CSV table of C-alpha atoms in Angstrom, one decimal:
chain,number,residue,atom,x,y,z
A,1,MET,CA,0.0,0.0,0.0
A,2,ASP,CA,1.5,3.3,-1.0
A,3,ILE,CA,1.8,6.5,1.1
A,4,GLU,CA,-1.2,8.2,-0.5
A,5,LYS,CA,-3.6,5.3,0.3
A,6,LEU,CA,-2.2,5.1,3.8
A,7,ASN,CA,-2.8,8.9,4.3
A,8,ILE,CA,-6.4,8.5,3.1
A,9,LEU,CA,-6.9,5.6,5.4
A,10,PHE,CA,-5.6,7.4,8.5
A,11,ILE,CA,-6.7,10.9,7.7
A,12,SER,CA,-10.2,10.2,6.5
A,13,ARG,CA,-11.4,6.5,6.7
A,14,PHE,CA,-10.4,5.6,10.3
A,15,PRO,CA,-11.6,8.9,11.8
A,16,ARG,CA,-15.0,8.5,10.0
A,17,LEU,CA,-15.4,4.9,11.2
A,18,ILE,CA,-14.5,5.7,14.8
A,19,SER,CA,-16.8,8.7,14.9
A,20,ILE,CA,-19.7,6.7,13.4
A,21,LEU,CA,-19.2,3.9,16.0
A,22,VAL,CA,-18.8,6.3,18.9
A,23,ALA,CA,-21.8,8.4,17.9
A,24,GLY,CA,-24.0,5.3,17.4
A,25,VAL,CA,-22.9,3.8,20.8
A,26,GLY,CA,-23.3,7.2,22.5
A,27,MET,CA,-26.7,8.1,21.2
A,28,SER,CA,-28.2,4.7,21.8
A,29,ILE,CA,-27.0,4.6,25.4
A,30,ALA,CA,-28.1,8.2,25.9
A,31,GLY,CA,-31.5,7.1,24.6
A,32,VAL,CA,-31.9,4.2,27.0
A,33,ILE,CA,-30.8,6.4,29.9
A,34,MET,CA,-33.6,8.9,29.1
A,35,GLN,CA,-36.1,6.0,28.8
A,36,GLN,CA,-35.1,4.7,32.3
A,37,ILE,CA,-35.1,8.0,34.1
A,38,SER,CA,-38.4,9.1,32.5
A,39,ASN,CA,-39.9,5.6,32.8
A,40,ASN,CA,-41.2,5.9,29.2
A,41,LYS,CA,-40.1,3.8,26.2
A,42,PHE,CA,-40.7,6.6,23.7
A,43,VAL,CA,-38.5,9.2,25.3
A,44,SER,CA,-35.0,9.8,23.8
A,45,PRO,CA,-32.8,12.8,23.1
A,46,THR,CA,-34.8,13.2,19.9
A,47,THR,CA,-38.2,13.3,21.6
A,48,SER,CA,-37.2,15.2,24.8
A,49,ALA,CA,-35.9,18.4,23.1
A,50,THR,CA,-32.3,17.5,24.0
A,51,ILE,CA,-31.0,17.4,20.4
A,52,ASP,CA,-33.0,20.6,19.4
A,53,SER,CA,-31.6,22.5,22.4
A,54,ALA,CA,-28.1,21.4,21.6
A,55,LYS,CA,-28.6,22.6,18.0
A,56,LEU,CA,-29.8,26.0,19.4
A,57,GLY,CA,-26.7,26.2,21.6
A,58,ALA,CA,-24.4,25.4,18.6
A,59,LEU,CA,-26.0,28.2,16.6
A,60,PHE,CA,-25.9,30.6,19.5
A,61,SER,CA,-22.2,29.9,20.0
A,62,THR,CA,-21.5,30.4,16.3
A,63,ILE,CA,-23.1,33.8,16.3
A,64,PHE,CA,-22.2,35.3,19.6
A,65,PHE,CA,-19.0,33.4,20.6
A,66,VAL,CA,-17.0,33.2,17.4
A,67,GLN,CA,-13.6,33.0,19.2
A,68,VAL,CA,-14.3,30.3,21.7
A,69,GLY,CA,-13.2,27.3,19.6
A,70,ILE,CA,-14.8,24.0,19.2
A,71,LEU,CA,-14.6,23.0,22.9
A,72,GLY,CA,-16.2,26.3,23.9
A,73,LYS,CA,-19.0,25.7,21.4
A,74,MET,CA,-19.5,22.2,22.9
A,75,LEU,CA,-19.8,23.7,26.4
A,76,ILE,CA,-22.4,26.3,25.2
A,77,SER,CA,-24.3,23.6,23.3
A,78,PHE,CA,-24.2,21.5,26.5
A,79,ILE,CA,-25.6,24.3,28.6
A,80,PHE,CA,-28.5,24.7,26.2
A,81,SER,CA,-29.0,21.0,25.9
A,82,ILE,CA,-29.2,20.4,29.7
A,83,LEU,CA,-31.6,23.4,30.1
A,84,GLY,CA,-33.9,22.0,27.4
A,85,THR,CA,-33.8,18.5,29.0
A,86,PHE,CA,-34.5,19.8,32.5
A,87,ILE,CA,-37.4,21.9,31.1
A,88,PHE,CA,-38.8,18.8,29.5
A,89,MET,CA,-38.4,16.8,32.8
A,90,LYS,CA,-40.2,19.6,34.8
A,91,ILE,CA,-43.1,19.6,32.3
A,92,MET,CA,-43.3,15.8,32.5
A,93,LYS,CA,-43.5,16.0,36.3
A,94,LYS,CA,-46.3,18.6,36.2
A,95,ILE,CA,-48.4,16.5,33.7
A,96,LYS,CA,-50.9,14.2,35.5
A,97,VAL,CA,-51.5,12.1,32.4
A,98,LYS,CA,-48.5,9.7,32.1
A,99,ASP,CA,-49.6,8.1,28.8
A,100,ASN,CA,-46.7,6.5,26.9
A,101,ILE,CA,-47.5,8.4,23.7
A,102,PHE,CA,-48.5,11.7,25.3
A,103,ILE,CA,-45.2,12.3,27.1
A,104,PRO,CA,-43.0,12.1,24.0
A,105,LEU,CA,-45.5,14.3,22.1
A,106,ILE,CA,-44.9,17.0,24.7
A,107,GLY,CA,-41.1,16.6,24.1
A,108,ILE,CA,-41.6,16.7,20.3
A,109,THR,CA,-43.7,19.9,20.7
A,110,LEU,CA,-41.1,21.5,22.9
A,111,GLY,CA,-38.4,20.5,20.4
A,112,GLY,CA,-40.5,22.0,17.6
A,113,VAL,CA,-40.7,25.3,19.5
A,114,ILE,CA,-36.9,25.3,20.1
A,115,GLY,CA,-36.3,24.4,16.5
A,116,ALA,CA,-38.5,27.3,15.3
A,117,VAL,CA,-36.4,29.6,17.5
A,118,THR,CA,-33.3,28.2,16.0
A,119,ASP,CA,-34.6,28.7,12.5
A,120,PHE,CA,-35.7,32.3,13.3
A,121,ILE,CA,-32.3,33.2,14.6
A,122,GLY,CA,-30.7,31.6,11.6
A,123,TYR,CA,-32.8,33.7,9.2
A,124,ARG,CA,-32.3,36.8,11.3
A,125,PHE,CA,-28.5,36.5,11.0
A,126,ASN,CA,-28.6,35.1,7.5
A,127,LEU,CA,-27.1,31.8,8.6
A,128,ILE,CA,-29.9,29.4,7.6
A,129,GLN,CA,-27.9,27.8,4.8
A,130,ASN,CA,-24.8,27.4,6.9
A,131,MET,CA,-26.8,26.2,9.8
A,132,THR,CA,-28.5,23.5,7.8
A,133,SER,CA,-25.3,22.1,6.4
A,134,PHE,CA,-23.5,22.4,9.8
A,135,LEU,CA,-26.2,20.8,11.9
A,136,GLN,CA,-27.3,18.1,9.4
A,137,GLY,CA,-26.0,14.7,10.5
A,138,ASN,CA,-23.3,14.0,8.1
A,139,PHE,CA,-19.9,12.1,8.4
A,140,SER,CA,-18.5,13.1,5.0
A,141,GLY,CA,-16.5,16.0,6.5
A,142,VAL,CA,-15.0,14.0,9.3
A,143,ILE,CA,-11.2,13.9,9.1
A,144,ARG,CA,-8.3,13.7,11.5
A,145,GLY,CA,-8.2,16.9,13.5
A,146,ASN,CA,-11.9,17.6,13.6
A,147,TYR,CA,-13.5,14.5,15.1
A,148,GLU,CA,-11.5,13.9,18.3
A,149,LEU,CA,-14.0,15.8,20.5
A,150,ILE,CA,-16.5,13.1,20.2
A,151,LEU,CA,-14.1,10.7,21.9
A,152,LEU,CA,-14.9,12.5,25.1
A,153,SER,CA,-18.1,10.4,25.0
A,154,ILE,CA,-16.2,7.3,25.9
A,155,PRO,CA,-15.6,8.1,29.6
A,156,LEU,CA,-19.3,9.0,29.9
A,157,LEU,CA,-20.2,5.6,28.4
A,158,VAL,CA,-18.1,3.9,31.1
A,159,ILE,CA,-19.9,6.0,33.8
A,160,SER,CA,-23.2,5.0,32.3
A,161,GLY,CA,-22.3,1.4,32.6
A,162,LEU,CA,-21.4,1.9,36.3
A,163,TYR,CA,-24.7,3.6,37.0
A,164,ALA,CA,-26.9,1.2,34.9
A,165,SER,CA,-28.4,-0.4,38.0
A,166,LYS,CA,-29.2,2.9,39.6
A,167,PHE,CA,-30.8,4.2,36.4
A,168,THR,CA,-33.0,1.1,36.4
A,169,VAL,CA,-34.0,1.7,40.0
A,170,ILE,CA,-35.0,5.4,39.6
A,171,GLY,CA,-37.2,4.4,36.7
A,172,MET,CA,-39.4,2.7,39.4
A,173,GLY,CA,-40.1,6.1,41.1
A,174,GLU,CA,-38.7,8.2,43.8
A,175,ASN,CA,-40.2,6.3,46.7
A,176,ILE,CA,-38.9,2.9,45.6
A,177,SER,CA,-35.5,4.5,44.9
A,178,THR,CA,-35.3,5.9,48.4
A,179,ASN,CA,-36.3,2.6,50.0
A,180,LEU,CA,-33.6,0.8,48.0
A,181,GLY,CA,-30.9,3.4,49.1
A,182,VAL,CA,-30.6,5.2,45.8
A,183,ASN,CA,-30.4,9.0,45.8
A,184,PHE,CA,-33.1,9.8,43.3
A,185,GLU,CA,-32.3,13.4,42.5
A,186,ARG,CA,-28.6,12.9,42.2
A,187,THR,CA,-28.9,9.9,40.0
A,188,LEU,CA,-31.5,11.7,37.8
A,189,ASN,CA,-29.2,14.7,37.4
A,190,ILE,CA,-26.2,12.5,36.6
A,191,GLY,CA,-28.3,10.8,33.9
A,192,VAL,CA,-29.5,14.1,32.4
A,193,VAL,CA,-25.9,15.5,32.4
A,194,ILE,CA,-24.6,12.4,30.6
A,195,VAL,CA,-27.3,12.5,28.0
A,196,SER,CA,-26.8,16.3,27.4
A,197,ILE,CA,-23.0,16.0,27.1
A,198,ILE,CA,-23.2,13.1,24.6
A,199,SER,CA,-25.9,14.9,22.6
A,200,SER,CA,-23.8,18.1,22.5
A,201,LEU,CA,-20.7,16.2,21.4
A,202,VAL,CA,-22.5,14.5,18.6
A,203,VAL,CA,-24.2,17.7,17.4
A,204,ILE,CA,-21.0,19.7,17.4
A,205,THR,CA,-18.9,17.0,15.8
A,206,VAL,CA,-21.2,15.5,13.1
A,207,GLY,CA,-24.6,17.2,13.5
A,208,SER,CA,-28.1,16.0,14.5
A,209,ILE,CA,-28.8,12.2,14.3
A,210,PRO,CA,-32.4,11.3,15.1
A,211,PHE,CA,-34.1,8.2,16.4
A,212,VAL,CA,-31.0,6.1,17.2
A,213,GLY,CA,-31.6,6.6,21.0
A,214,LEU,CA,-35.2,5.7,20.5
A,215,ILE,CA,-35.3,2.6,18.4
A,216,ILE,CA,-32.2,0.7,19.4
A,217,PRO,CA,-33.0,0.4,23.2
A,218,ASN,CA,-36.6,-0.7,22.3
A,219,ILE,CA,-35.4,-3.4,19.9
A,220,VAL,CA,-33.0,-4.8,22.6
A,221,SER,CA,-35.7,-4.4,25.3
A,222,ILE,CA,-38.2,-6.4,23.2
A,223,ARG,CA,-35.8,-9.3,23.0
A,224,ASN,CA,-34.1,-9.2,26.4
A,225,GLY,CA,-36.3,-7.3,28.8
A,226,ASP,CA,-35.7,-4.1,30.7
A,227,ASN,CA,-32.6,-4.9,32.9
A,228,LEU,CA,-30.3,-2.0,31.9
A,229,LYS,CA,-27.3,-3.5,33.5
A,230,ASN,CA,-27.6,-6.6,31.3
A,231,ASN,CA,-28.5,-4.7,28.2
A,232,ILE,CA,-26.5,-1.5,28.1
A,233,TRP,CA,-23.5,-2.7,26.2
A,234,GLU,CA,-25.6,-4.7,23.7
A,235,ILE,CA,-27.6,-1.6,23.1
A,236,GLY,CA,-24.4,0.4,22.5
A,237,ILE,CA,-22.9,-2.2,20.1
A,238,LEU,CA,-26.2,-2.5,18.2
A,239,GLY,CA,-26.4,1.3,18.0
A,240,GLY,CA,-22.9,1.5,16.5
A,241,ILE,CA,-23.6,-1.3,14.0
A,242,PHE,CA,-27.0,0.4,13.0
A,243,LEU,CA,-25.4,3.8,12.4
A,244,LEU,CA,-22.5,2.2,10.4
A,245,THR,CA,-25.1,0.3,8.3
A,246,CYS,CA,-27.1,3.5,7.6
A,247,ASP,CA,-23.8,5.3,6.6
A,248,ILE,CA,-23.0,2.5,4.1
A,249,ILE,CA,-26.5,2.6,2.7
A,250,GLY,CA,-26.3,6.4,2.3
A,251,ARG,CA,-23.0,6.1,0.4
A,252,LEU,CA,-24.3,3.4,-2.0
A,253,ILE,CA,-27.8,4.7,-3.0
A,254,ILE,CA,-26.5,7.4,-5.3
A,255,TYR,CA,-22.9,6.4,-5.6
A,256,PRO,CA,-20.4,8.2,-6.0
A,257,TYR,CA,-22.5,10.9,-4.2
A,258,GLU,CA,-23.6,10.6,-0.6
A,259,ILE,CA,-26.9,11.0,1.2
A,260,PRO,CA,-26.6,12.6,4.7
A,261,ILE,CA,-26.9,9.9,7.3
A,262,ASN,CA,-29.6,11.8,9.2
A,263,LEU,CA,-32.0,11.3,6.3
A,264,ILE,CA,-31.3,7.5,6.2
A,265,VAL,CA,-31.7,7.2,10.0
A,266,GLY,CA,-34.7,9.4,9.9
A,267,VAL,CA,-36.6,7.3,7.3
A,268,ILE,CA,-35.7,4.0,9.0
A,269,GLY,CA,-36.3,5.4,12.5
A,270,SER,CA,-39.7,6.9,11.7
A,271,PHE,CA,-41.0,3.6,10.4
A,272,VAL,CA,-39.7,1.7,13.4
A,273,PHE,CA,-41.1,4.4,15.7
A,274,LEU,CA,-44.5,3.9,14.2
A,275,TYR,CA,-44.2,0.2,14.5
A,276,LEU,CA,-43.3,0.5,18.2
A,277,ILE,CA,-46.3,2.8,18.8
A,278,PHE,CA,-48.8,0.4,17.1
A,279,ARG,CA,-47.2,-2.6,18.9
A,280,GLY,CA,-47.6,-0.8,22.2
A,281,GLU,CA,-51.3,-0.1,21.5
A,282,LYS,CA,-51.8,-3.8,20.8
């Protein structure tokens, strides 16, 4: 293998593969954490306004904090992401109707409002075209030097594994958690922080990727049950494989051109989401 091919391999191919796998593992585990702490199978970063808030934070940092660098943009995106997620959690606590479908609809509505604010700001500052290309889930621009930030997700995934049993317990409610010796509020906050950071890292590095955190945990749960400690790494591995498969499909459909991965994931994810809803009703 000559030097040019080696450069392509290490500068472009390996970084892309690593970022796809880390993003897939991260978003799927973030999704199952959200489902556990909200005790709802249809809640995920996509349906809890987490991703939309992270996108708003990314745009905000691009406009008002030009000099902060990519790490600073991630921190600002994280702040917006965690605020949006906590707002969703507060709304969820206030709602008396705990229907499995109604709760994620609230999150989708909140995300729609935040998305509308993001679009308005983009139009106001004439950044809508740049914003669309920047925040659209796409791995085509991933090369060595601009993907390493997403690797910060790996320690968070390890922490998620250590807290898996506690996340399962708090999904049973505050009273049961207290009786079992688990600090409900602290564990809840840790879960929200992990989900928000992972979502921010993915949005800043490769853009928005929908539905991975929704469909993968449900697929594993249907087969293995709801024990997060037993399922968490299988969920992560399946999420990475799923995202890699979607990336390959996106590169083959109109080869040599490429369809952004968020479109492929969105189409597949929406059909699976509808299937899960109808399956739940039955």
